[in-house]
Coordinates of C-alpha atoms and ligand atoms in Angstrom, one line a residue:
Chain Q
M210 CA 28.4 128.3 6.1
D211 CA 25.1 127.7 7.8
A212 CA 25.7 124.0 7.8
L213 CA 29.0 124.6 9.4
I214 CA 27.5 126.6 12.2
L215 CA 24.8 124.1 12.7
T216 CA 27.3 121.3 12.9
E217 CA 29.4 123.3 15.4
N218 CA 26.3 123.9 17.5
V219 CA 25.3 120.3 17.5
L220 CA 28.8 119.1 18.4
Q221 CA 29.0 121.7 21.1
A222 CA 25.7 120.6 22.6
L223 CA 26.8 116.9 22.4
A224 CA 30.0 117.7 24.2
A225 CA 28.2 119.7 26.9
G226 CA 25.6 116.9 27.2
I227 CA 28.3 114.3 27.8
L228 CA 30.1 116.4 30.3
V229 CA 27.0 117.4 32.5
G230 CA 25.4 114.0 31.7
S231 CA 28.2 112.1 33.3
V232 CA 27.8 114.1 36.5
Y233 CA 24.0 113.4 36.4
G234 CA 25.0 109.8 35.8
L235 CA 27.0 109.7 39.0
M236 CA 24.2 111.2 41.1
C237 CA 21.8 108.6 39.6
V238 CA 24.2 105.8 40.5
G239 CA 24.0 107.0 44.1
L240 CA 20.2 106.9 44.1
G241 CA 20.2 103.7 42.1
L242 CA 22.6 101.9 44.6
I243 CA 20.3 102.8 47.5
Y244 CA 17.2 101.5 45.6
G245 CA 19.0 98.5 44.1
V246 CA 20.3 97.3 47.5
M247 CA 17.6 98.4 49.9
R248 CA 14.6 98.8 47.7
V249 CA 14.0 102.2 49.3
I250 CA 12.6 105.1 47.2
N251 CA 14.7 107.9 48.7
F252 CA 13.1 111.3 48.3
A253 CA 15.9 112.9 50.3
Q254 CA 18.6 112.2 47.7
G255 CA 18.3 115.7 46.2
D256 CA 18.9 117.2 49.7
F257 CA 22.0 115.0 50.2
L258 CA 23.2 116.4 46.9
M259 CA 22.5 119.9 48.3
L260 CA 24.4 119.1 51.5
G261 CA 27.3 117.8 49.3
M262 CA 27.4 121.2 47.6
Y263 CA 27.5 123.2 50.8
A264 CA 30.0 120.8 52.4
A265 CA 32.3 121.2 49.4
L266 CA 31.8 125.0 49.3
Y267 CA 32.6 125.5 53.0
L268 CA 35.6 123.1 53.0
F269 CA 36.9 124.8 49.8
T270 CA 36.7 128.3 51.2
G271 CA 37.1 127.5 54.9
L272 CA 40.2 125.3 54.6
G273 CA 41.7 127.5 51.9
L274 CA 41.9 124.6 49.5
G275 CA 41.7 126.9 46.5
A276 CA 44.8 128.7 47.5
A277 CA 46.6 125.6 48.6
L278 CA 45.7 123.2 45.8
G279 CA 44.8 125.5 42.9
P280 CA 41.6 125.6 40.9
Y281 CA 41.8 122.2 39.4
L282 CA 42.5 120.0 42.4
G283 CA 41.0 122.3 45.1
P284 CA 37.3 121.8 44.4
A285 CA 37.8 118.1 43.8
V286 CA 39.5 117.5 47.1
A287 CA 36.9 119.7 48.9
T288 CA 34.2 117.6 47.2
V289 CA 35.7 114.3 48.3
L290 CA 36.1 115.5 51.9
G291 CA 32.6 116.7 51.9
A292 CA 31.4 113.3 50.6
A293 CA 33.2 111.7 53.5
I294 CA 31.1 113.9 55.9
L295 CA 27.9 112.9 54.0
Y296 CA 28.9 109.2 54.3
V297 CA 29.0 109.6 58.1
L298 CA 25.6 111.4 57.9
G299 CA 24.3 108.5 55.9
V300 CA 25.5 106.0 58.5
V301 CA 23.9 108.0 61.3
L302 CA 20.5 108.4 59.5
H303 CA 20.4 104.7 58.7
Q304 CA 21.3 103.7 62.2
T305 CA 18.8 106.0 63.8
L306 CA 15.9 106.1 61.3
L307 CA 16.0 104.0 58.1
R308 CA 17.0 100.8 59.9
R309 CA 13.5 100.8 61.5
V310 CA 11.7 100.6 58.2
T311 CA 14.0 98.5 56.0
G312 CA 15.6 95.1 55.9
I313 CA 14.4 91.7 57.2
R314 CA 11.9 93.2 59.5
V315 CA 9.8 94.6 56.7
A316 CA 10.4 91.8 54.1
G317 CA 7.1 90.1 53.6
T318 CA 5.0 92.7 55.4
E319 CA 2.3 94.6 53.6
S320 CA 3.8 96.9 50.9
E321 CA 7.3 95.7 52.0
G322 CA 7.6 98.8 54.1
H323 CA 7.3 101.2 51.2
Y324 CA 4.8 103.5 52.8
P325 CA 6.8 104.2 56.0
Q326 CA 9.9 104.5 53.8
L327 CA 8.2 107.1 51.6
I328 CA 7.0 109.2 54.5
L329 CA 10.3 108.9 56.3
T330 CA 12.5 110.0 53.4
L331 CA 10.0 112.8 52.5
G332 CA 10.3 114.0 56.1
I333 CA 14.1 113.9 56.0
S334 CA 14.0 115.8 52.7
L335 CA 11.8 118.6 54.1
I336 CA 13.8 118.9 57.3
L337 CA 17.2 119.0 55.4
A338 CA 15.9 121.6 52.9
N339 CA 14.5 123.9 55.6
A340 CA 17.4 123.4 57.9
G341 CA 19.6 124.3 55.0
L342 CA 17.6 127.5 54.5
I343 CA 18.1 128.5 58.1
V344 CA 21.8 127.6 58.2
F345 CA 23.0 128.6 54.8
G346 CA 20.5 131.3 53.8
S347 CA 18.7 131.7 50.5
M348 CA 21.4 133.5 48.6
P349 CA 22.6 131.5 45.6
Q350 CA 26.2 130.5 46.0
S351 CA 28.8 128.6 44.0
I352 CA 32.4 127.3 44.3
R353 CA 34.0 130.1 42.4
T354 CA 37.2 129.4 40.4
P355 CA 38.3 130.9 37.2
L356 CA 37.6 127.5 35.5
S357 CA 33.8 128.0 35.3
A358 CA 34.4 130.9 32.9
S359 CA 37.1 129.3 30.7
A360 CA 37.3 126.5 28.2
W361 CA 39.6 124.2 26.4
E362 CA 39.3 124.5 22.6
I363 CA 39.2 121.2 20.7
G364 CA 40.1 122.0 17.1
P365 CA 40.0 123.8 14.8
L366 CA 38.6 120.5 13.4
V367 CA 37.5 121.1 9.8
G368 CA 39.5 123.7 8.0
Q369 CA 40.0 126.7 10.3
N370 CA 36.4 127.3 11.2
L371 CA 35.0 124.5 13.4
S372 CA 36.0 124.2 17.1
V373 CA 34.3 122.7 20.1
F374 CA 34.8 124.3 23.5
L375 CA 34.9 122.3 26.7
N376 CA 34.1 124.3 29.8
K377 CA 37.0 123.6 32.2
A378 CA 34.9 123.3 35.4
R379 CA 32.5 120.9 33.6
S380 CA 35.4 118.9 32.2
I381 CA 36.9 118.4 35.7
A382 CA 33.5 117.4 37.0
F383 CA 33.1 114.9 34.1
L384 CA 36.5 113.4 34.9
V385 CA 35.8 113.1 38.6
S386 CA 32.4 111.6 38.0
V387 CA 33.6 109.0 35.5
V388 CA 36.5 107.9 37.7
V389 CA 34.2 107.6 40.8
A390 CA 31.5 105.7 38.9
L391 CA 34.0 103.3 37.5
A392 CA 35.5 102.7 40.9
L393 CA 32.1 102.0 42.3
F394 CA 31.3 99.5 39.5
L395 CA 34.6 97.7 40.2
F396 CA 33.9 97.7 43.9
I397 CA 30.4 96.2 43.4
A398 CA 31.4 93.7 40.9
R399 CA 34.8 92.5 42.2
T400 CA 35.2 93.0 45.9
R401 CA 33.9 90.7 48.6
L402 CA 32.1 93.6 50.3
G403 CA 30.5 94.5 46.9
K404 CA 29.3 90.9 46.5
T405 CA 28.0 90.9 50.0
L406 CA 25.9 94.0 49.3
R407 CA 24.5 92.3 46.2
A408 CA 23.7 89.2 48.1
A409 CA 22.0 91.2 50.9
A410 CA 20.0 92.9 48.1
D411 CA 19.1 89.7 46.3
N412 CA 17.8 87.8 49.2
P413 CA 18.1 89.3 52.7
E414 CA 16.8 86.1 54.4
A415 CA 19.3 83.8 52.7
A416 CA 22.0 86.4 53.3
T417 CA 21.3 86.2 57.0
Y418 CA 21.7 82.4 56.9
M419 CA 25.1 83.0 55.4
G420 CA 26.1 85.1 58.3
I421 CA 25.8 88.4 56.5
D422 CA 24.5 91.2 58.7
V423 CA 21.9 92.6 56.4
D424 CA 21.4 95.8 58.4
A425 CA 25.1 96.6 58.2
A426 CA 25.2 95.8 54.5
Y427 CA 22.3 98.2 53.9
R428 CA 23.9 100.8 56.0
V429 CA 27.1 100.7 53.9
A430 CA 25.0 100.8 50.7
F431 CA 23.0 103.8 51.9
A432 CA 26.0 105.7 53.0
I433 CA 27.9 105.1 49.8
G434 CA 24.8 106.1 47.8
V435 CA 24.6 109.3 49.8
A436 CA 28.3 110.0 49.3
L437 CA 28.3 109.4 45.6
T438 CA 25.5 111.8 45.1
A439 CA 27.3 114.3 47.3
I440 CA 30.4 114.0 45.1
A441 CA 28.2 114.8 42.0
G442 CA 26.8 117.7 44.0
G443 CA 30.2 119.1 44.9
M444 CA 31.1 118.9 41.2
V445 CA 27.9 120.6 40.0
A446 CA 28.6 123.4 42.6
T447 CA 31.7 124.4 40.6
Y448 CA 29.7 125.5 37.6
Y449 CA 26.1 126.0 38.8
P450 CA 24.8 128.4 41.4
F451 CA 22.8 126.7 44.1
Q452 CA 20.6 127.4 47.2
P453 CA 19.1 125.1 49.8
Y454 CA 16.1 124.1 47.6
V455 CA 18.3 123.0 44.7
G456 CA 17.7 119.4 45.7
L457 CA 14.2 119.4 44.2
E458 CA 15.5 120.3 40.8
F459 CA 18.1 117.5 40.9
V460 CA 15.9 114.8 42.5
I461 CA 13.7 115.1 39.4
I462 CA 16.7 114.6 37.1
M463 CA 17.9 111.7 39.3
Y464 CA 14.6 109.9 39.2
A465 CA 14.2 110.4 35.5
G466 CA 17.7 108.9 35.0
V467 CA 17.2 106.0 37.3
V468 CA 13.9 105.1 35.7
L469 CA 15.3 105.4 32.2
G470 CA 18.2 103.1 33.3
G471 CA 15.8 100.4 34.5
F472 CA 15.0 100.9 38.2
G473 CA 17.5 99.0 40.3
S474 CA 20.3 98.6 37.7
I475 CA 23.4 100.6 38.8
G476 CA 25.0 100.6 35.4
G477 CA 21.7 101.6 33.8
A478 CA 21.4 104.5 36.2
F479 CA 24.7 106.0 34.9
W480 CA 23.6 105.7 31.3
G481 CA 20.1 107.0 32.2
G482 CA 21.8 110.1 33.8
L483 CA 24.0 110.6 30.8
T484 CA 20.9 110.4 28.5
I485 CA 19.2 113.1 30.6
G486 CA 22.3 115.3 30.2
L487 CA 22.3 114.8 26.4
V488 CA 18.6 115.5 26.1
Q489 CA 18.9 118.6 28.2
Q490 CA 21.8 120.1 26.2
L491 CA 20.6 119.1 22.8
S492 CA 17.2 120.6 23.5
T493 CA 18.8 124.0 23.8
L494 CA 19.4 123.8 20.0
V495 CA 15.7 124.0 19.3
L496 CA 14.0 125.2 22.6
P497 CA 14.4 128.2 24.9
V498 CA 16.5 127.4 27.9
Q499 CA 13.5 127.6 30.2
L500 CA 12.0 124.6 28.5
Q501 CA 15.1 122.3 29.1
N502 CA 13.4 120.4 31.9
A503 CA 10.2 120.1 29.9
A504 CA 12.2 118.5 27.2
I505 CA 13.6 116.0 29.7
F506 CA 10.1 115.0 30.7
V507 CA 8.8 114.6 27.1
V508 CA 11.7 112.3 26.2
F509 CA 11.3 110.5 29.6
L510 CA 7.6 109.9 29.0
V511 CA 8.2 108.7 25.4
I512 CA 10.9 106.2 26.5
V513 CA 8.9 104.9 29.4
L514 CA 5.9 104.4 27.1
V515 CA 7.9 102.6 24.5
R516 CA 10.2 100.7 26.9
P517 CA 8.7 100.4 30.4
E518 CA 11.6 98.3 31.6
G519 CA 13.9 101.3 31.0
L520 CA 16.4 102.0 28.2
F521 CA 19.1 100.0 29.7
G522 CA 17.3 97.7 32.1
R523 CA 17.1 94.0 31.8
S524 CA 14.2 92.7 33.7
A525 CA 16.1 89.7 35.2
E526 CA 18.9 91.8 36.6
R527 CA 18.9 93.7 39.8
I528 CA 22.1 95.6 40.5
Chain D
M85 CA 25.3 69.6 69.8
L86 CA 22.0 71.2 69.0
S87 CA 19.2 71.0 71.5
V88 CA 15.8 72.7 71.1
E89 CA 13.9 72.7 74.4
R90 CA 10.2 73.2 74.7
L91 CA 10.1 75.7 72.0
C92 CA 6.9 77.7 71.4
V93 CA 6.5 80.0 68.4
A94 CA 3.4 82.0 67.4
Y95 CA 2.6 84.1 64.3
G96 CA 0.2 86.7 65.7
G97 CA -2.4 84.6 67.4
L98 CA -1.6 81.4 65.5
R99 CA 0.6 78.9 67.4
A100 CA 3.0 77.3 64.9
L101 CA 5.2 75.4 67.4
I102 CA 4.1 74.1 70.8
D103 CA 6.6 72.7 73.3
V104 CA 8.8 71.3 70.6
S105 CA 12.0 69.5 71.7
V106 CA 14.6 68.2 69.3
E107 CA 18.2 66.9 69.9
V108 CA 20.9 66.5 67.4
G109 CA 24.2 65.0 68.7
A110 CA 27.6 65.7 67.2
G111 CA 27.9 63.9 63.8
Q112 CA 24.3 62.6 64.1
F113 CA 21.7 62.4 61.3
A114 CA 18.3 63.6 62.5
A115 CA 15.2 63.8 60.4
I116 CA 12.0 65.7 60.9
V117 CA 9.0 64.7 58.9
G118 CA 5.4 65.9 58.9
P119 CA 2.7 67.2 56.7
N120 CA 2.4 70.7 55.2
G121 CA 2.0 73.4 57.7
A122 CA 3.3 71.2 60.6
G123 CA 5.8 73.9 61.5
K124 CA 9.0 72.4 60.2
T125 CA 10.2 75.5 58.4
T126 CA 9.2 77.6 61.4
L127 CA 11.5 75.4 63.6
F128 CA 14.4 76.0 61.2
K129 CA 13.8 79.7 61.1
S130 CA 13.8 79.9 64.8
I131 CA 17.1 78.1 64.9
S132 CA 18.5 80.6 62.4
G133 CA 16.9 83.6 64.2
I134 CA 14.6 84.8 61.5
V135 CA 11.6 84.0 63.7
A136 CA 11.7 84.9 67.5
P137 CA 10.1 82.2 69.8
V138 CA 7.6 83.0 72.5
S139 CA 9.3 80.7 75.0
G140 CA 11.7 77.8 75.2
A141 CA 15.4 77.5 74.6
I142 CA 17.8 76.7 71.8
R143 CA 21.3 75.6 72.6
F144 CA 24.2 74.9 70.3
D145 CA 27.3 73.4 72.1
G146 CA 25.7 74.5 75.3
Q147 CA 25.6 78.2 74.2
D148 CA 22.2 80.0 74.3
L149 CA 21.5 80.6 70.6
L150 CA 18.7 83.0 71.3
A151 CA 21.2 85.4 72.8
I152 CA 23.2 85.4 69.6
A153 CA 22.4 87.7 66.7
P154 CA 20.9 85.8 63.7
A155 CA 23.8 86.8 61.4
A156 CA 26.3 85.6 64.0
R157 CA 24.9 82.1 64.2
A158 CA 26.6 81.0 60.9
Q159 CA 29.9 81.7 62.6
L160 CA 29.2 79.0 65.1
G161 CA 29.1 76.4 62.4
I162 CA 25.4 76.2 61.6
A163 CA 24.5 76.1 57.9
H164 CA 20.9 76.5 56.8
V165 CA 19.9 75.4 53.3
P166 CA 16.5 77.0 53.1
E167 CA 13.2 75.7 51.8
G168 CA 12.8 76.7 48.1
R169 CA 16.6 76.9 47.7
Q170 CA 16.8 80.7 47.9
V171 CA 20.0 81.0 45.9
F172 CA 21.2 84.6 45.1
K173 CA 19.7 84.7 41.7
A174 CA 21.6 87.7 40.4
L175 CA 25.0 86.4 41.5
S176 CA 27.1 83.8 39.7
V177 CA 27.4 80.2 40.9
L178 CA 30.9 80.9 42.2
E179 CA 29.8 84.1 43.9
N180 CA 27.0 82.2 45.6
L181 CA 29.5 79.8 47.0
E182 CA 31.8 82.6 48.1
M183 CA 28.9 84.1 50.0
G184 CA 28.4 80.8 51.7
A185 CA 32.0 81.1 52.9
H186 CA 31.2 84.3 54.7
P187 CA 32.2 83.1 58.2
L188 CA 35.9 83.9 58.8
R189 CA 36.6 80.3 59.7
A190 CA 35.2 79.2 56.3
R191 CA 37.3 81.7 54.4
A192 CA 40.5 80.1 55.6
L193 CA 39.3 76.7 54.2
W194 CA 37.8 78.1 51.0
A195 CA 40.2 76.5 48.5
R196 CA 39.8 73.1 50.0
N197 CA 36.0 73.3 50.5
L198 CA 35.5 74.6 46.9
E199 CA 37.3 71.6 45.6
Q200 CA 35.2 69.3 47.6
I201 CA 32.0 71.0 46.6
F202 CA 32.9 70.7 42.9
A203 CA 33.8 67.1 43.4
L204 CA 30.4 66.5 45.0
F205 CA 28.5 68.5 42.4
P206 CA 30.6 68.6 39.2
V207 CA 27.8 70.5 37.4
L208 CA 28.5 73.5 39.6
A209 CA 32.1 73.6 38.4
Q210 CA 30.9 73.6 34.8
R211 CA 28.5 76.4 35.5
R212 CA 30.6 78.5 37.9
S213 CA 30.1 81.8 36.0
Q214 CA 26.5 81.3 35.2
L215 CA 23.9 83.4 37.1
A216 CA 22.3 81.3 39.7
G217 CA 18.8 82.4 38.7
T218 CA 19.3 80.8 35.3
L219 CA 20.1 77.3 36.8
S220 CA 17.6 74.5 36.7
G221 CA 15.7 73.6 39.9
G222 CA 18.0 70.6 40.6
E223 CA 21.1 72.6 39.9
Q224 CA 19.9 75.4 42.2
Q225 CA 19.3 72.8 44.9
M226 CA 22.8 71.5 44.5
L227 CA 24.1 75.1 44.6
A228 CA 22.1 75.8 47.8
I229 CA 23.6 72.7 49.4
G230 CA 27.1 73.6 48.1
R231 CA 26.7 77.1 49.5
G232 CA 25.8 75.7 52.9
L233 CA 28.9 73.4 52.8
A234 CA 31.1 76.4 51.8
S235 CA 30.6 77.7 55.3
A236 CA 32.5 74.7 56.7
P237 CA 29.6 73.8 59.0
R238 CA 29.4 71.3 61.8
L239 CA 25.6 71.2 61.5
L240 CA 23.9 71.2 58.1
M241 CA 20.2 72.0 58.2
L242 CA 18.3 71.1 55.0
D243 CA 14.7 72.1 54.5
E244 CA 13.0 69.9 52.0
P245 CA 15.8 69.5 49.5
S246 CA 13.6 67.3 47.4
M247 CA 10.9 69.9 46.8
G248 CA 9.8 70.1 43.2
L249 CA 12.5 67.8 41.8
A250 CA 12.3 64.8 39.6
P251 CA 12.8 61.4 41.4
T252 CA 16.2 60.6 39.8
I253 CA 17.6 64.0 40.9
V254 CA 16.1 63.5 44.4
D255 CA 17.8 60.1 44.7
Q256 CA 21.1 61.8 43.6
I257 CA 20.7 64.6 46.2
F258 CA 19.9 62.2 49.0
E259 CA 22.8 60.1 48.2
R260 CA 25.1 63.2 48.3
I261 CA 23.6 64.2 51.6
R262 CA 24.3 60.8 53.1
G263 CA 27.9 61.0 51.7
I264 CA 28.4 64.4 53.3
H265 CA 27.2 63.0 56.6
R266 CA 29.3 59.8 56.4
E267 CA 32.6 61.2 55.0
A268 CA 32.8 64.7 56.4
G269 CA 31.2 63.7 59.7
I270 CA 28.9 66.7 59.6
A271 CA 25.8 66.5 61.7
V272 CA 22.7 66.7 59.5
L273 CA 19.2 67.9 60.4
L274 CA 16.9 67.1 57.5
V275 CA 13.3 68.2 57.1
E276 CA 11.4 66.2 54.5
Q277 CA 8.0 65.2 53.3
R278 CA 9.5 62.2 51.6
V279 CA 9.2 60.2 54.7
A280 CA 10.6 56.9 53.5
E281 CA 13.9 58.4 52.2
A282 CA 14.3 60.6 55.2
L283 CA 13.7 58.0 57.8
E284 CA 15.9 55.5 55.9
S285 CA 19.0 57.7 56.4
C286 CA 18.5 59.0 59.9
D287 CA 19.8 58.0 63.3
R288 CA 16.9 59.7 65.0
G289 CA 13.6 60.9 63.7
Y290 CA 10.8 63.2 64.7
V291 CA 7.2 63.4 63.5
L292 CA 5.8 66.9 63.7
E293 CA 2.1 67.5 63.3
S294 CA 0.2 70.7 63.8
G295 CA 3.1 72.2 65.7
R296 CA 3.7 69.3 68.1
V297 CA 6.2 66.4 68.1
V298 CA 3.8 63.5 68.1
L299 CA 6.4 60.8 67.7
E300 CA 10.1 60.5 68.1
G301 CA 12.6 57.8 68.2
T302 CA 15.5 56.0 66.6
H303 CA 15.6 54.9 63.1
D304 CA 14.5 51.4 64.0
T305 CA 11.6 52.2 66.2
L306 CA 10.2 54.7 63.7
I307 CA 10.2 52.6 60.7
R308 CA 8.5 49.8 62.6
D309 CA 5.9 52.1 64.1
E310 CA 2.4 51.2 63.0
R311 CA 1.2 54.8 62.8
V312 CA 4.2 55.8 60.7
K313 CA 3.7 52.9 58.4
R314 CA 0.1 53.7 57.9
A315 CA 0.2 57.5 57.7
Y316 CA 3.5 58.1 55.9
L317 CA 4.9 55.0 54.4
G318 CA 1.7 53.8 52.8
M319 CA 1.9 50.3 54.2
Ligands
ATP741 N1 5.2 84.4 58.2 C1 4.1 83.8 58.7 N2 3.1 84.5 59.1 C2 2.0 83.8 59.6 N3 1.8 82.5 59.6 C3 2.9 81.7 59.2 C4 4.1 82.3 58.7 N4 4.9 81.4 58.3 C5 4.3 80.2 58.6 N5 3.1 80.4 59.1 C6 2.1 79.4 59.5 O1 2.7 78.6 60.4 C7 2.4 77.2 60.2 C8 3.6 76.4 60.0 O2 4.3 76.8 58.8 P1 5.6 76.2 58.3 O3 6.0 76.9 57.1 O4 6.6 76.1 59.4 O5 5.2 74.7 57.9 P2 6.0 73.5 57.2 O6 5.9 72.4 58.1 O7 7.4 74.0 56.9 O8 5.1 73.2 55.9 P3 5.6 72.8 54.5 O9 5.9 71.3 54.5 O10 4.4 73.1 53.6 O11 6.8 73.6 54.1 C9 1.4 77.2 59.0 O12 0.1 77.1 59.5 C10 1.7 78.5 58.3 O13 0.5 79.0 57.7
MG742 MG1 8.3 74.2 55.1

């Protein structure tokens, strides 16, 4: 009987880990795309996630999407619309600020422009978090639907006693994240624009000789990276309460995932995020919930010590 | 077709090009030779817009190139095969060629050009799905030239295509370059340290030293010039 309960708990944690891990995977892909193409360490990524959450929330409630489209489709549509807004914000931020410290003009300069980039993205992060506090207030919010408190039952699996429950909100978030991540991989691998982004990442100088506008390519990559993380944010918002400082919590998860995946590899970033989700959920079997994030870091440190190139990274590959 | 007029370029305080003038007529083969650090690559980078000159003018078909954004210059029909090849290492051979065909004009001619590039360098066809970073140096040079040709250029600029390659491969590559010039009628601007080979093929040559054109002339005048013979041809 004890063995049965243990099995059930492990399966339950595995399932939850895969569900939330895939959402982490998508946010990591957003960060990984920006790093992979532009070589920019973006500290503001957590705050774009936060803005994605609020954008989805206000579109969901403001446009009455819940009533119009129901609890399954409503949050997803609000999230995608919110991500479109964040895409535009990404374009504007790149055009006005990031363009000045990235691309050909910093290639070959001391530190390849990393110091100004760090200071700039850290500044953007602080401004967004504090502006969020002023505009949205500090009260935790969430996109409330009945789904966050209900589950699908898989089973009974063995005899009559073993079932795994999949939280509905998390399951929808999982589906959306996997579909969006797959679409991005196809876009990067197959389309001409995707190849252009990879070429601009690989060698900005040669890309310019080919007639590729490297700034424009970086702008697209940055805005897509922001939008992807915003989609992950909108999905998290359906099952997790948030406030304007929530970015800090998630930026840590994102960096852990991207480093695990081998910095710069987009596919690796997804698997890195998934690993973080699994570690986080499995740790609840043996650790109090408050130590979840500590568990992430222990595993993170161990993996980085044993495999500095990341779990899924190949040193020769960039994105 | 291309005319560089009294170009001056400086890196910080260091003057890399001083009053350099170079002409390439339509369908012509021009060569620029000179020792390390003479400013040859700098001249190419100025034509492509990666380096901004201090003064002087660059015209292509009478248009002021300096007024055109660097990424828009490939659209005019200028292909730059850079020093050190600079292929896109993480892209496949075919994807590299596709990136060469970035100008809209070139995309329309893609199928025909690809066939010609593969005929010129059959090894690229065999290795079309291999990552460019895993090609040998000679194969990467062929890919870099193929990538330039994929843009359907009217002017092909080659910066030391022989660099770091074995003599037999170099001969092969020079022969292909001459072929491209003869058969496709593409104008070629070649930078080389292998002076004999470069001067042999060219209609017009320039000797660049310490940022200045110290000698220029037709093929015949240059190979008969005593200074060239002594300094570069080892005669
Ligand atoms: N980015 C740069 N910053 C500062 N100085 C530079 C830069 N690039 C080139 N130089 C200097 O400009 C001069 C000309 O360099 P360039 O690369 O054009 O020479 P080159 O003729 O192509 O030489 P090589 O045959 O060795 O390729 C050299 O003295 C070089 O040190
Ligand atoms: Mg050079």
